[in-house]
Coordinates of C-alpha atoms in Angstrom, one line a residue:
M837 CA 88.2 113.6 75.0
I838 CA 87.1 114.3 78.5
L839 CA 84.2 112.2 79.6
K840 CA 81.1 114.5 79.6
R841 CA 79.9 112.8 83.0
Y842 CA 78.9 115.4 85.8
F843 CA 79.1 114.5 89.4
V844 CA 78.2 116.9 92.1
V845 CA 81.2 118.6 93.5
I846 CA 80.9 119.3 97.1
L847 CA 82.9 122.2 98.6
L848 CA 83.2 121.7 102.5
I849 CA 84.7 124.4 104.6
I850 CA 85.9 122.2 107.4
I851 CA 88.3 124.5 109.2
G852 CA 88.0 128.1 109.2
F853 CA 91.4 129.6 109.1
A854 CA 94.1 129.5 106.5
T855 CA 95.3 126.3 105.3
Y856 CA 98.8 125.3 105.1
A857 CA 100.6 124.9 101.5
V858 CA 102.0 121.4 101.4
F859 CA 105.4 120.4 99.9
L860 CA 106.8 117.0 99.3
T861 CA 108.5 116.9 102.5
S862 CA 105.0 117.9 104.4
S863 CA 103.2 115.0 106.3
N864 CA 99.5 116.4 106.4
V865 CA 96.9 119.2 105.7
S866 CA 93.5 120.2 106.8
I867 CA 91.0 119.2 104.3
V868 CA 88.8 122.1 103.0
T869 CA 87.2 120.6 99.9
S870 CA 85.8 117.2 98.9
K871 CA 85.2 115.8 95.5
N872 CA 83.1 113.0 94.4
F873 CA 83.3 110.2 92.0
G874 CA 79.8 108.5 92.0
T875 CA 79.5 107.8 95.6
I876 CA 83.2 107.9 96.5
T877 CA 84.3 111.1 98.3
T878 CA 88.0 112.0 98.7
S879 CA 87.2 112.2 102.3
L880 CA 87.3 108.4 102.3
G881 CA 91.1 108.3 101.7
S882 CA 94.3 110.0 102.9
P883 CA 94.6 113.7 103.5
F884 CA 95.6 115.9 100.7
L885 CA 99.2 116.0 99.4
G886 CA 99.4 119.4 98.0
S887 CA 97.1 122.4 98.1
P888 CA 93.4 121.5 99.0
V889 CA 91.9 123.8 96.4
A890 CA 94.2 122.7 93.7
P891 CA 92.1 122.6 90.3
I892 CA 92.5 119.0 89.9
T893 CA 92.4 115.9 92.4
L894 CA 94.2 112.7 91.5
I895 CA 92.7 109.6 93.5
E896 CA 94.7 106.6 93.6
F897 CA 93.1 103.5 94.6
G898 CA 95.8 101.0 95.9
N899 CA 97.4 99.0 98.6
Y900 CA 100.7 98.6 100.0
Q901 CA 101.5 95.1 98.8
C902 CA 100.4 96.0 95.1
M903 CA 103.4 95.6 93.0
E904 CA 102.0 97.8 90.2
C905 CA 101.2 100.3 92.8
Q906 CA 104.9 100.3 94.2
K907 CA 106.3 100.9 90.5
W908 CA 104.2 103.8 90.0
F909 CA 105.4 105.1 93.2
Q910 CA 109.2 104.8 92.3
E911 CA 108.6 105.7 88.4
T912 CA 105.9 108.1 87.9
R913 CA 104.6 109.7 91.3
P914 CA 107.8 111.9 91.7
Y915 CA 107.4 113.5 88.3
I916 CA 103.7 114.3 89.1
I917 CA 104.6 115.7 92.6
A918 CA 107.5 118.0 91.1
N919 CA 105.7 119.2 88.0
Y920 CA 102.2 119.3 89.2
V921 CA 101.4 119.0 92.9
E922 CA 104.3 121.4 94.1
Q923 CA 103.1 123.9 91.4
G924 CA 99.6 124.0 92.7
K925 CA 98.1 122.4 89.6
L926 CA 96.8 119.2 91.3
N927 CA 96.6 117.3 94.7
M928 CA 96.5 114.0 95.4
I929 CA 95.0 111.3 97.6
F930 CA 95.4 107.6 98.3
I931 CA 92.3 105.3 99.1
D932 CA 92.9 101.9 100.2
T933 CA 91.3 99.2 98.6
Q934 CA 92.1 95.7 99.7
L935 CA 90.9 94.2 96.3
T936 CA 93.8 91.5 95.6
K937 CA 95.8 91.2 98.7
N938 CA 94.7 91.3 102.3
T939 CA 96.9 94.1 103.7
P940 CA 94.7 95.8 106.2
F941 CA 97.4 96.4 109.1
A942 CA 99.5 98.5 106.9
S943 CA 96.6 100.6 106.0
F944 CA 95.7 100.7 109.5
A945 CA 99.1 101.7 110.5
S946 CA 98.9 104.6 107.7
Y947 CA 96.0 106.2 109.6
C948 CA 97.5 105.7 112.8
A949 CA 100.3 107.7 111.8
N950 CA 98.1 110.5 110.3
D951 CA 96.8 110.7 113.9
Q952 CA 100.2 112.2 114.5
K953 CA 100.2 114.3 111.2
Q954 CA 102.7 111.8 109.7
Y955 CA 100.4 110.2 106.9
W956 CA 102.2 110.9 103.9
N957 CA 105.9 110.2 105.7
Y958 CA 104.5 106.8 107.0
H959 CA 102.9 106.2 103.4
D960 CA 106.2 106.8 101.6
V961 CA 108.2 104.5 104.2
L962 CA 105.7 101.5 103.3
F963 CA 106.4 101.9 99.6
R964 CA 110.0 102.5 99.7
D965 CA 110.6 99.5 101.9
F966 CA 108.1 97.6 99.8
A967 CA 108.3 93.5 99.5
E968 CA 105.5 91.3 99.0
D969 CA 104.0 89.7 102.3
K970 CA 106.4 91.3 104.6
F971 CA 104.4 94.0 106.6
D972 CA 104.0 92.2 110.0
V973 CA 103.0 94.2 112.9
D974 CA 106.5 94.4 114.6
R975 CA 107.6 96.1 111.5
L976 CA 104.9 98.4 111.2
K977 CA 105.4 99.6 114.8
Q978 CA 109.4 99.8 114.1
Y979 CA 108.5 102.4 111.2
A980 CA 106.5 104.4 113.6
I981 CA 109.6 104.5 116.0
D982 CA 111.8 105.3 113.0
L983 CA 109.6 108.5 112.3
N984 CA 110.0 109.4 115.9
L985 CA 106.0 109.1 116.6
D986 CA 104.9 108.5 119.9
S987 CA 105.0 104.8 119.8
K988 CA 102.8 104.1 122.7
S989 CA 99.8 106.0 121.1
F990 CA 100.6 104.4 117.7
E991 CA 100.7 100.9 119.2
E992 CA 97.3 101.3 121.0
C993 CA 95.8 102.7 117.7
L994 CA 97.3 99.7 115.7
D995 CA 96.4 97.0 118.3
S996 CA 92.9 98.3 118.4
K997 CA 92.2 98.3 114.6
K998 CA 91.1 101.7 115.2
Y999 CA 90.6 102.2 111.3
E1000 CA 89.2 98.8 110.3
K1001 CA 86.0 100.1 109.6
K1002 CA 87.4 103.0 107.4
V1003 CA 89.3 100.4 105.4
K1004 CA 86.6 97.9 105.0
Y1005 CA 84.3 100.8 103.9
S1006 CA 86.8 102.4 101.3
T1007 CA 87.1 98.9 99.7
Y1008 CA 83.4 98.3 99.5
E1009 CA 82.9 101.9 97.9
A1010 CA 85.8 101.2 95.6
K1011 CA 84.0 97.9 94.4
K1012 CA 80.4 99.5 94.0
N1013 CA 82.0 102.4 91.7
G1014 CA 83.6 99.8 89.4
I1015 CA 87.0 99.9 90.9
N1016 CA 88.1 96.2 90.0
K1017 CA 91.8 96.6 89.5
I1018 CA 94.7 98.4 91.3
P1019 CA 96.3 100.6 90.9
T1020 CA 93.3 102.8 89.5
F1021 CA 93.6 106.5 89.0
I1022 CA 90.4 108.9 89.0
M1023 CA 91.5 112.5 88.0
I1024 CA 88.6 114.9 88.7
D1025 CA 88.7 118.6 87.9
S1026 CA 86.4 121.3 89.6
D1027 CA 83.6 121.1 87.4
G1028 CA 83.4 117.4 87.9
N1029 CA 84.7 116.2 84.8
Y1030 CA 87.0 113.0 85.3
E1031 CA 89.3 110.8 83.5
K1032 CA 90.0 107.2 84.4
I1033 CA 93.5 105.4 84.3
V1034 CA 93.4 101.8 84.9
G1035 CA 96.5 99.8 86.1
L1036 CA 100.4 101.0 85.5
Q1037 CA 100.6 103.2 82.5
S1038 CA 103.1 105.5 81.3
L1039 CA 103.8 109.1 82.5
S1040 CA 102.8 110.2 79.1
I1041 CA 99.2 108.8 79.7
F1042 CA 98.8 110.8 83.0
E1043 CA 100.1 114.1 81.0
E1044 CA 97.6 113.4 78.3
K1045 CA 94.9 113.1 81.0
I1046 CA 96.1 116.1 83.0
N1047 CA 96.1 118.5 80.0
L1048 CA 92.6 117.2 78.9
L1049 CA 91.3 118.5 82.2
Q1050 CA 93.2 121.5 82.0
N1051 CA 92.0 122.7 78.6

């Protein structure tokens, strides 16, 4: 049953021209809408993966050294992208939450990649090359080279900790709104109804929650 809590849904027109459709291989998108869960807004996290005006937004709270996050990335996310994101039924964002492991530089690096329109490609590399406690700065810089990013700009961004405040604030907001375990997933529809999934759950649970929000 859909939880009948209604949160203010704020529609923000950020850019006054047509937005791009995002496919699996896309790296970024212009944000035109923002949904809220409590005081958490989707603008806290990554760019949207999928159409910014999709009726449902799936927010993942996680980090890049979370084993369960990596398993979800491998086992469940591809199906959701193929059957919901690419069909325009749902979009996704990732909000960095340093709740269990201190992995800030990987998070900083993902946003430095976003400066060059490569957020999702970099995000995917971090999870595909997953291993606990191995994301040293040199490795993070090598990923940027592998993705043909401007290495000088990327390194300046990473070395300066440009996105430190962003990551700290998103973690603070997650804790304030009851996100105490990662991964946690919040799905919000256009009316502000939401469904919450805590921990690594089966694909059938995600499909059940999506169906509830669609009906």
